[in-house]
PDB file of C-alpha atoms and ligand atoms in Angstrom:
ATOM      1  CA  MET A   1     -11.481  -5.479  -3.526  1.00 54.00           C
ATOM      2  CA  LYS A   2     -11.556  -2.874  -0.778  1.00 60.00           C
ATOM      3  CA  THR A   3     -11.223  -4.193   2.736  1.00 57.00           C
ATOM      4  CA  SER A   4     -13.144  -2.627   5.553  1.00 66.00           C
ATOM      5  CA  GLY A   5     -14.050  -3.407   9.097  1.00 85.00           C
ATOM      6  CA  GLY A   6     -12.186  -0.815  11.127  1.00 94.00           C
ATOM      7  CA  THR A   7     -13.799   2.383  12.270  1.00 97.00           C
ATOM      8  CA  THR A   8     -12.966   5.827  10.957  1.00 97.00           C
ATOM      9  CA  ALA A   9     -11.662   6.809  14.406  1.00 98.00           C
ATOM     10  CA  GLN A  10      -9.279   3.815  14.506  1.00 98.00           C
ATOM     11  CA  LYS A  11      -7.944   4.643  11.046  1.00 98.00           C
ATOM     12  CA  ARG A  12      -7.629   8.313  11.958  1.00 98.00           C
ATOM     13  CA  ARG A  13      -5.593   7.533  15.097  1.00 98.00           C
ATOM     14  CA  ALA A  14      -3.190   5.333  13.135  1.00 98.00           C
ATOM     15  CA  GLY A  15      -2.800   7.876  10.340  1.00 98.00           C
ATOM     16  CA  GLU A  16      -2.282  10.824  12.674  1.00 98.00           C
ATOM     17  CA  ALA A  17       0.293   8.934  14.755  1.00 98.00           C
ATOM     18  CA  ALA A  18       2.311   8.188  11.621  1.00 98.00           C
ATOM     19  CA  ALA A  19       1.973  11.772  10.388  1.00 98.00           C
ATOM     20  CA  ALA A  20       3.521  12.914  13.679  1.00 98.00           C
ATOM     21  CA  LEU A  21       6.744  11.094  12.651  1.00 98.00           C
ATOM     22  CA  VAL A  22       7.304  13.521   9.786  1.00 98.00           C
ATOM     23  CA  GLU A  23      10.089  16.024  10.419  1.00 98.00           C
ATOM     24  CA  ASP A  24      11.179  19.211   8.684  1.00 98.00           C
ATOM     25  CA  ARG A  25      12.788  18.727   5.244  1.00 97.00           C
ATOM     26  CA  MET A  26      11.753  15.077   4.988  1.00 98.00           C
ATOM     27  CA  VAL A  27      10.707  13.397   1.748  1.00 98.00           C
ATOM     28  CA  VAL A  28       7.676  11.248   2.549  1.00 98.00           C
ATOM     29  CA  GLY A  29       6.097   8.418   0.565  1.00 98.00           C
ATOM     30  CA  LEU A  30       2.338   8.875   0.665  1.00 98.00           C
ATOM     31  CA  GLY A  31       0.351   5.627   0.620  1.00 98.00           C
ATOM     32  CA  THR A  32      -3.065   4.933  -0.842  1.00 98.00           C
ATOM     33  CA  GLY A  33      -6.364   4.087   0.860  1.00 98.00           C
ATOM     34  CA  SER A  34      -8.649   5.381   3.584  1.00 97.00           C
ATOM     35  CA  THR A  35      -6.129   5.001   6.436  1.00 98.00           C
ATOM     36  CA  ALA A  36      -3.226   6.617   4.600  1.00 98.00           C
ATOM     37  CA  ALA A  37      -5.652   9.422   3.700  1.00 98.00           C
ATOM     38  CA  HIS A  38      -5.814  10.373   7.388  1.00 98.00           C
ATOM     39  CA  ALA A  39      -2.023  10.677   7.455  1.00 98.00           C
ATOM     40  CA  ILE A  40      -2.093  12.834   4.309  1.00 98.00           C
ATOM     41  CA  ARG A  41      -4.662  15.163   5.813  1.00 98.00           C
ATOM     42  CA  ALA A  42      -2.676  15.435   9.062  1.00 98.00           C
ATOM     43  CA  ILE A  43       0.585  16.120   7.189  1.00 98.00           C
ATOM     44  CA  GLY A  44      -1.236  18.794   5.194  1.00 98.00           C
ATOM     45  CA  GLU A  45      -2.330  20.475   8.431  1.00 98.00           C
ATOM     46  CA  ARG A  46       1.293  20.523   9.576  1.00 98.00           C
ATOM     47  CA  VAL A  47       2.387  21.993   6.217  1.00 98.00           C
ATOM     48  CA  ALA A  48      -0.131  24.790   6.765  1.00 98.00           C
ATOM     49  CA  ASP A  49       1.607  25.394  10.101  1.00 97.00           C
ATOM     50  CA  GLY A  50       5.011  25.703   8.411  1.00 98.00           C
ATOM     51  CA  LEU A  51       6.327  22.123   8.042  1.00 98.00           C
ATOM     52  CA  ASP A  52       8.745  21.887   5.105  1.00 98.00           C
ATOM     53  CA  VAL A  53       8.145  18.513   3.447  1.00 98.00           C
ATOM     54  CA  ARG A  54       7.802  16.905   0.026  1.00 98.00           C
ATOM     55  CA  GLY A  55       5.452  14.010  -0.667  1.00 98.00           C
ATOM     56  CA  VAL A  56       5.829  11.215  -3.211  1.00 98.00           C
ATOM     57  CA  PRO A  57       2.331   9.911  -4.036  1.00 98.00           C
ATOM     58  CA  THR A  58       1.681   6.235  -4.700  1.00 98.00           C
ATOM     59  CA  SER A  59      -1.411   6.676  -6.889  1.00 98.00           C
ATOM     60  CA  PHE A  60      -3.523   9.124  -8.851  1.00 98.00           C
ATOM     61  CA  ASP A  61      -5.956   9.255  -5.913  1.00 98.00           C
ATOM     62  CA  THR A  62      -3.207  10.046  -3.425  1.00 98.00           C
ATOM     63  CA  ARG A  63      -1.691  12.713  -5.664  1.00 98.00           C
ATOM     64  CA  ARG A  64      -5.073  14.433  -5.758  1.00 98.00           C
ATOM     65  CA  ARG A  65      -5.575  14.134  -1.993  1.00 98.00           C
ATOM     66  CA  ALA A  66      -2.073  15.446  -1.284  1.00 98.00           C
ATOM     67  CA  ARG A  67      -2.578  18.432  -3.584  1.00 98.00           C
ATOM     68  CA  GLU A  68      -5.871  19.215  -1.858  1.00 98.00           C
ATOM     69  CA  ALA A  69      -4.080  18.970   1.501  1.00 98.00           C
ATOM     70  CA  GLY A  70      -1.437  21.449   0.320  1.00 98.00           C
ATOM     71  CA  ILE A  71       1.521  19.051   0.419  1.00 98.00           C
ATOM     72  CA  PRO A  72       4.288  19.921  -2.101  1.00 98.00           C
ATOM     73  CA  LEU A  73       4.888  16.897  -4.309  1.00 98.00           C
ATOM     74  CA  ALA A  74       7.967  15.376  -5.907  1.00 98.00           C
ATOM     75  CA  ALA A  75       8.345  12.758  -8.625  1.00 97.00           C
ATOM     76  CA  LEU A  76      10.042   9.528  -7.621  1.00 97.00           C
ATOM     77  CA  ASP A  77      12.946  10.102 -10.010  1.00 96.00           C
ATOM     78  CA  GLU A  78      13.535  13.561  -8.518  1.00 97.00           C
ATOM     79  CA  VAL A  79      14.173  12.173  -5.053  1.00 98.00           C
ATOM     80  CA  VAL A  80      15.782   8.774  -5.700  1.00 97.00           C
ATOM     81  CA  GLY A  81      19.052   8.620  -7.613  1.00 96.00           C
ATOM     82  CA  PRO A  82      22.599   9.959  -7.510  1.00 96.00           C
ATOM     83  CA  ASP A  83      22.762  13.180  -5.460  1.00 94.00           C
ATOM     84  CA  ALA A  84      19.032  12.908  -4.662  1.00 97.00           C
ATOM     85  CA  PRO A  85      17.837  13.036  -1.053  1.00 96.00           C
ATOM     86  CA  GLY A  86      16.016   9.686  -1.028  1.00 98.00           C
ATOM     87  CA  ILE A  87      12.714   8.946   0.699  1.00 98.00           C
ATOM     88  CA  ASP A  88      12.989   9.290   4.475  1.00 98.00           C
ATOM     89  CA  LEU A  89       9.681   7.770   5.456  1.00 98.00           C
ATOM     90  CA  ALA A  90       6.768   6.013   3.758  1.00 98.00           C
ATOM     91  CA  ILE A  91       3.332   5.770   5.365  1.00 98.00           C
ATOM     92  CA  ASP A  92       0.920   3.291   3.824  1.00 98.00           C
ATOM     93  CA  GLY A  93      -2.075   1.127   4.673  1.00 98.00           C
ATOM     94  CA  ALA A  94      -2.585  -2.630   4.311  1.00 98.00           C
ATOM     95  CA  ASP A  95      -5.404  -5.060   3.630  1.00 98.00           C
ATOM     96  CA  GLN A  96      -3.987  -7.688   5.967  1.00 98.00           C
ATOM     97  CA  VAL A  97      -1.086  -7.831   8.413  1.00 98.00           C
ATOM     98  CA  ALA A  98       0.352 -11.021   9.930  1.00 98.00           C
ATOM     99  CA  ASP A  99       3.555 -10.907  11.906  1.00 96.00           C
ATOM    100  CA  GLY A 100       4.714  -7.813  10.011  1.00 96.00           C
ATOM    101  CA  GLN A 101       4.073  -9.326   6.574  1.00 98.00           C
ATOM    102  CA  LEU A 102       1.431  -7.605   4.456  1.00 98.00           C
ATOM    103  CA  ILE A 103      -1.112  -8.059   1.736  1.00 98.00           C
ATOM    104  CA  LYS A 104      -1.766  -4.808  -0.117  1.00 98.00           C
ATOM    105  CA  GLY A 105      -3.501  -3.802  -3.333  1.00 98.00           C
ATOM    106  CA  GLY A 106      -7.106  -3.367  -2.258  1.00 98.00           C
ATOM    107  CA  GLY A 107      -6.988  -0.071  -4.125  1.00 98.00           C
ATOM    108  CA  ALA A 108      -5.029  -1.613  -7.020  1.00 98.00           C
ATOM    109  CA  ALA A 109      -2.108   0.711  -6.253  1.00 98.00           C
ATOM    110  CA  HIS A 110       0.315  -1.934  -4.969  1.00 98.00           C
ATOM    111  CA  CYS A 111       2.815  -1.650  -7.832  1.00 98.00           C
ATOM    112  CA  ARG A 112       3.716   1.960  -7.142  1.00 98.00           C
ATOM    113  CA  GLU A 113       3.169   1.438  -3.405  1.00 98.00           C
ATOM    114  CA  LYS A 114       5.768  -1.327  -3.342  1.00 98.00           C
ATOM    115  CA  ILE A 115       8.271   0.784  -5.277  1.00 98.00           C
ATOM    116  CA  VAL A 116       7.878   3.793  -2.971  1.00 98.00           C
ATOM    117  CA  ASP A 117       7.549   1.842   0.292  1.00 98.00           C
ATOM    118  CA  SER A 118      10.614  -0.287  -0.417  1.00 98.00           C
ATOM    119  CA  ALA A 119      12.678   2.735  -1.510  1.00 98.00           C
ATOM    120  CA  ALA A 120      12.010   4.519   1.799  1.00 98.00           C
ATOM    121  CA  ASP A 121      14.499   4.465   4.669  1.00 98.00           C
ATOM    122  CA  ARG A 122      11.581   3.641   6.966  1.00 98.00           C
ATOM    123  CA  PHE A 123       8.157   2.213   6.090  1.00 98.00           C
ATOM    124  CA  VAL A 124       5.382   2.564   8.650  1.00 98.00           C
ATOM    125  CA  VAL A 125       2.146   0.643   8.068  1.00 98.00           C
ATOM    126  CA  VAL A 126      -1.067   2.232   9.301  1.00 98.00           C
ATOM    127  CA  ALA A 127      -4.006  -0.063   9.944  1.00 98.00           C
ATOM    128  CA  ASP A 128      -7.035  -0.775  12.082  1.00 98.00           C
ATOM    129  CA  PRO A 129      -7.469  -3.937  14.174  1.00 98.00           C
ATOM    130  CA  SER A 130      -9.622  -5.667  11.531  1.00 97.00           C
ATOM    131  CA  LYS A 131      -6.498  -6.004   9.362  1.00 98.00           C
ATOM    132  CA  GLU A 132      -4.572  -8.062  11.917  1.00 98.00           C
ATOM    133  CA  VAL A 133      -4.650 -11.841  11.413  1.00 98.00           C
ATOM    134  CA  PRO A 134      -2.538 -14.778  12.617  1.00 98.00           C
ATOM    135  CA  THR A 135      -1.966 -16.018   9.047  1.00 98.00           C
ATOM    136  CA  LEU A 136      -2.338 -14.107   5.781  1.00 98.00           C
ATOM    137  CA  GLU A 137      -5.328 -15.431   3.838  1.00 98.00           C
ATOM    138  CA  HIS A 138      -6.772 -12.439   1.973  1.00 98.00           C
ATOM    139  CA  PRO A 139      -6.769 -12.956  -1.823  1.00 98.00           C
ATOM    140  CA  VAL A 140      -3.486 -11.600  -3.170  1.00 98.00           C
ATOM    141  CA  PRO A 141      -3.953  -8.782  -5.717  1.00 98.00           C
ATOM    142  CA  VAL A 142      -1.725  -9.452  -8.722  1.00 98.00           C
ATOM    143  CA  ALA A 143      -1.314  -6.680 -11.309  1.00 98.00           C
ATOM    144  CA  VAL A 144      -0.821  -8.213 -14.736  1.00 98.00           C
ATOM    145  CA  HIS A 145      -0.031  -7.008 -18.208  1.00 98.00           C
ATOM    146  CA  PRO A 146      -3.432  -6.913 -19.968  1.00 98.00           C
ATOM    147  CA  ASP A 147      -2.361  -9.434 -22.604  1.00 98.00           C
ATOM    148  CA  ALA A 148      -1.224 -11.864 -19.920  1.00 98.00           C
ATOM    149  CA  TRP A 149      -4.253 -12.231 -17.685  1.00 98.00           C
ATOM    150  CA  THR A 150      -5.117 -15.771 -18.811  1.00 98.00           C
ATOM    151  CA  VAL A 151      -1.444 -16.823 -18.823  1.00 98.00           C
ATOM    152  CA  VAL A 152      -0.971 -15.570 -15.269  1.00 98.00           C
ATOM    153  CA  SER A 153      -4.313 -17.105 -14.240  1.00 98.00           C
ATOM    154  CA  GLU A 154      -3.039 -20.519 -15.346  1.00 98.00           C
ATOM    155  CA  ALA A 155       0.201 -20.016 -13.414  1.00 98.00           C
ATOM    156  CA  VAL A 156      -1.741 -19.022 -10.301  1.00 98.00           C
ATOM    157  CA  ARG A 157      -3.869 -22.178 -10.563  1.00 98.00           C
ATOM    158  CA  ALA A 158      -0.706 -24.246 -10.964  1.00 98.00           C
ATOM    159  CA  ALA A 159       0.602 -22.629  -7.764  1.00 98.00           C
ATOM    160  CA  GLY A 160      -2.549 -23.670  -5.893  1.00 98.00           C
ATOM    161  CA  GLY A 161      -4.495 -20.420  -6.142  1.00 98.00           C
ATOM    162  CA  GLU A 162      -7.835 -19.412  -7.603  1.00 98.00           C
ATOM    163  CA  PRO A 163      -7.651 -16.170  -9.623  1.00 98.00           C
ATOM    164  CA  ALA A 164     -10.555 -13.773 -10.180  1.00 98.00           C
ATOM    165  CA  LEU A 165     -10.300 -10.869 -12.596  1.00 98.00           C
ATOM    166  CA  ARG A 166     -11.201  -7.757 -10.608  1.00 98.00           C
ATOM    167  CA  GLU A 167     -14.307  -6.178 -12.107  1.00 98.00           C
ATOM    168  CA  ALA A 168     -14.932  -2.442 -12.089  1.00 98.00           C
ATOM    169  CA  SER A 169     -18.010  -1.176 -10.287  1.00 96.00           C
ATOM    170  CA  ALA A 170     -18.748   1.975 -12.319  1.00 95.00           C
ATOM    171  CA  LYS A 171     -17.450   0.777 -15.686  1.00 96.00           C
ATOM    172  CA  ASP A 172     -18.189  -2.263 -17.826  1.00 97.00           C
ATOM    173  CA  GLY A 173     -15.332  -4.749 -17.680  1.00 98.00           C
ATOM    174  CA  PRO A 174     -12.265  -5.019 -15.486  1.00 98.00           C
ATOM    175  CA  VAL A 175     -10.501  -2.582 -13.183  1.00 98.00           C
ATOM    176  CA  VAL A 176      -7.588  -0.949 -15.017  1.00 98.00           C
ATOM    177  CA  THR A 177      -4.813   0.299 -12.742  1.00 98.00           C
ATOM    178  CA  ASP A 178      -3.145   3.729 -12.862  1.00 98.00           C
ATOM    179  CA  ASN A 179      -0.448   1.993 -14.937  1.00 96.00           C
ATOM    180  CA  GLY A 180      -2.864   0.367 -17.395  1.00 98.00           C
ATOM    181  CA  ASN A 181      -2.697  -3.131 -15.958  1.00 98.00           C
ATOM    182  CA  LEU A 182      -5.443  -5.566 -14.913  1.00 98.00           C
ATOM    183  CA  VAL A 183      -5.752  -7.106 -11.445  1.00 98.00           C
ATOM    184  CA  LEU A 184      -6.256 -10.752 -10.540  1.00 98.00           C
ATOM    185  CA  ASP A 185      -7.371 -11.349  -6.944  1.00 98.00           C
ATOM    186  CA  CYS A 186      -5.787 -14.712  -6.208  1.00 98.00           C
ATOM    187  CA  ASP A 187      -7.165 -16.827  -3.385  1.00 98.00           C
ATOM    188  CA  PHE A 188      -4.489 -19.135  -1.969  1.00 98.00           C
ATOM    189  CA  GLY A 189      -6.288 -19.882   1.303  1.00 98.00           C
ATOM    190  CA  ASP A 190      -3.906 -19.706   4.285  1.00 98.00           C
ATOM    191  CA  ILE A 191      -0.515 -18.451   3.131  1.00 98.00           C
ATOM    192  CA  ALA A 192       1.880 -20.321   5.403  1.00 96.00           C
ATOM    193  CA  GLU A 193       5.000 -19.160   3.557  1.00 97.00           C
ATOM    194  CA  PRO A 194       4.495 -15.654   2.131  1.00 98.00           C
ATOM    195  CA  ALA A 195       8.135 -15.346   1.008  1.00 98.00           C
ATOM    196  CA  SER A 196       7.952 -18.487  -1.065  1.00 98.00           C
ATOM    197  CA  LEU A 197       4.655 -17.485  -2.700  1.00 98.00           C
ATOM    198  CA  ALA A 198       6.036 -14.000  -3.352  1.00 98.00           C
ATOM    199  CA  THR A 199       8.995 -15.513  -5.188  1.00 98.00           C
ATOM    200  CA  THR A 200       6.730 -17.752  -7.271  1.00 98.00           C
ATOM    201  CA  LEU A 201       4.516 -14.827  -8.281  1.00 98.00           C
ATOM    202  CA  SER A 202       7.458 -12.524  -9.039  1.00 98.00           C
ATOM    203  CA  ARG A 203       8.948 -15.165 -11.340  1.00 98.00           C
ATOM    204  CA  THR A 204       5.762 -15.503 -13.400  1.00 98.00           C
ATOM    205  CA  ALA A 205       5.989 -13.790 -16.781  1.00 98.00           C
ATOM    206  CA  GLY A 206       3.182 -11.291 -17.197  1.00 98.00           C
ATOM    207  CA  VAL A 207       3.046 -10.387 -13.493  1.00 98.00           C
ATOM    208  CA  VAL A 208       3.751  -6.677 -13.135  1.00 98.00           C
ATOM    209  CA  GLU A 209       3.603  -6.713  -9.315  1.00 98.00           C
ATOM    210  CA  HIS A 210       1.854  -8.644  -6.578  1.00 98.00           C
ATOM    211  CA  GLY A 211       0.471  -7.481  -3.269  1.00 98.00           C
ATOM    212  CA  LEU A 212       2.599  -9.605  -0.930  1.00 98.00           C
ATOM    213  CA  PHE A 213       4.905  -7.211   0.938  1.00 98.00           C
ATOM    214  CA  VAL A 214       7.432  -9.494   2.602  1.00 98.00           C
ATOM    215  CA  ASP A 215       9.966  -8.067   5.064  1.00 98.00           C
ATOM    216  CA  LEU A 216       9.324  -4.522   3.848  1.00 98.00           C
ATOM    217  CA  ALA A 217       7.609  -2.906   6.834  1.00 98.00           C
ATOM    218  CA  ASP A 218       9.662  -1.370   9.658  1.00 98.00           C
ATOM    219  CA  ALA A 219       6.746  -0.677  11.995  1.00 98.00           C
ATOM    220  CA  VAL A 220       3.004  -1.256  12.210  1.00 98.00           C
ATOM    221  CA  TYR A 221       0.744   1.354  13.818  1.00 98.00           C
ATOM    222  CA  VAL A 222      -2.694  -0.033  14.634  1.00 98.00           C
ATOM    223  CA  GLY A 223      -5.306   2.510  15.648  1.00 98.00           C
ATOM    224  CA  THR A 224      -7.577   1.219  18.397  1.00 98.00           C
ATOM    225  CA  ASP A 225     -10.611   2.636  20.207  1.00 97.00           C
ATOM    226  CA  ASP A 226      -8.440   4.457  22.712  1.00 96.00           C
ATOM    227  CA  GLY A 227      -4.989   4.865  21.229  1.00 97.00           C
ATOM    228  CA  VAL A 228      -2.395   3.432  18.869  1.00 98.00           C
ATOM    229  CA  ARG A 229      -0.584   0.108  19.222  1.00 98.00           C
ATOM    230  CA  ARG A 230       2.930   0.516  17.790  1.00 98.00           C
ATOM    231  CA  THR A 231       4.984  -2.545  16.818  1.00 98.00           C
ATOM    232  CA  GLU A 232       8.596  -2.129  15.680  1.00 98.00           C
ATOM    233  CA  LEU A 233       9.753  -4.932  13.378  1.00 97.00           C
TER     234      LEU A 233
HETATM  235  C1  LIG B 301      -4.192   0.235  -1.870  1.00 87.56           C
HETATM  236  C2  LIG B 301      -3.791  -0.430  -0.600  1.00 87.56           C
HETATM  237  C3  LIG B 301      -4.377   0.121   0.653  1.00 87.56           C
HETATM  238  O1  LIG B 301      -3.336   0.584   1.460  1.00 87.56           O
HETATM  239  C4  LIG B 301      -5.150  -0.965   1.341  1.00 87.56           C
HETATM  240  O2  LIG B 301      -6.199  -1.388   0.461  1.00 87.56           O
HETATM  241  C5  LIG B 301      -5.751  -0.504   2.661  1.00 87.56           C
HETATM  242  O3  LIG B 301      -6.729   0.463   2.424  1.00 87.56           O
HETATM  243  P1  LIG B 301      -7.611   1.058   3.618  1.00 87.56           P
HETATM  244  O4  LIG B 301      -6.685   1.861   4.493  1.00 87.56           O
HETATM  245  O5  LIG B 301      -8.648   1.909   2.909  1.00 87.56           O
HETATM  246  O6  LIG B 301      -8.249  -0.103   4.344  1.00 87.56           O
HETATM  247  O7  LIG B 301      -3.035  -1.360  -0.556  1.00 87.56           O
HETATM  248  O8  LIG B 301      -3.668  -0.448  -2.985  1.00 87.56           O
END
């Protein structure tokens, strides 16, 4: 369930502005998606100019992009733990943004994205104006253990949502995530209380991770036609 609507130039401005935050010797969480890809490319250009940085990718796709961009990579358990440096900054996209709360998972990478983004000292969201809404209402991607997709579907219906198993486009059957899970896109209509829904989903057995990112972002950079709108949260 990829979201689109913004222009390449808007996404590029947001990504490049976030990439400019990276400083020497930082460990940087590298998000997934077309907007984060602009940040990865821009960080790679700075590495070619001598920037000393390590990236922690949030997906197979991002790992490949980062390698192509020449960014040295680190595993999550190398940088988080006793005597480890931690993650200084994470840069990641979003499918919808309302008042600093996010829906992510359009690329089915939200499990690892949430781990890396929440482990970072600072998490900057990069987006285009089409992602901004007054109230979150995009279907919430829910990664589920493969055996549990009907169990979780029933729980989602009981919580007032309508689940749809995400189908692959170049494979028969469902999308399988980098971690071997399935994805339910769960339509709850307007989500007036994201924190409450997030708690309900997190408590459901069989849910590996959901795409509601509540109170995780520290700043939102929205690329526009002539600049970048920066909101600190
Ligand atoms: C992947 C994500 C992406 O960050 C989200 O889908 C936004 O992607 P894009 O920048 O291509 O619009 O959550 O799981």
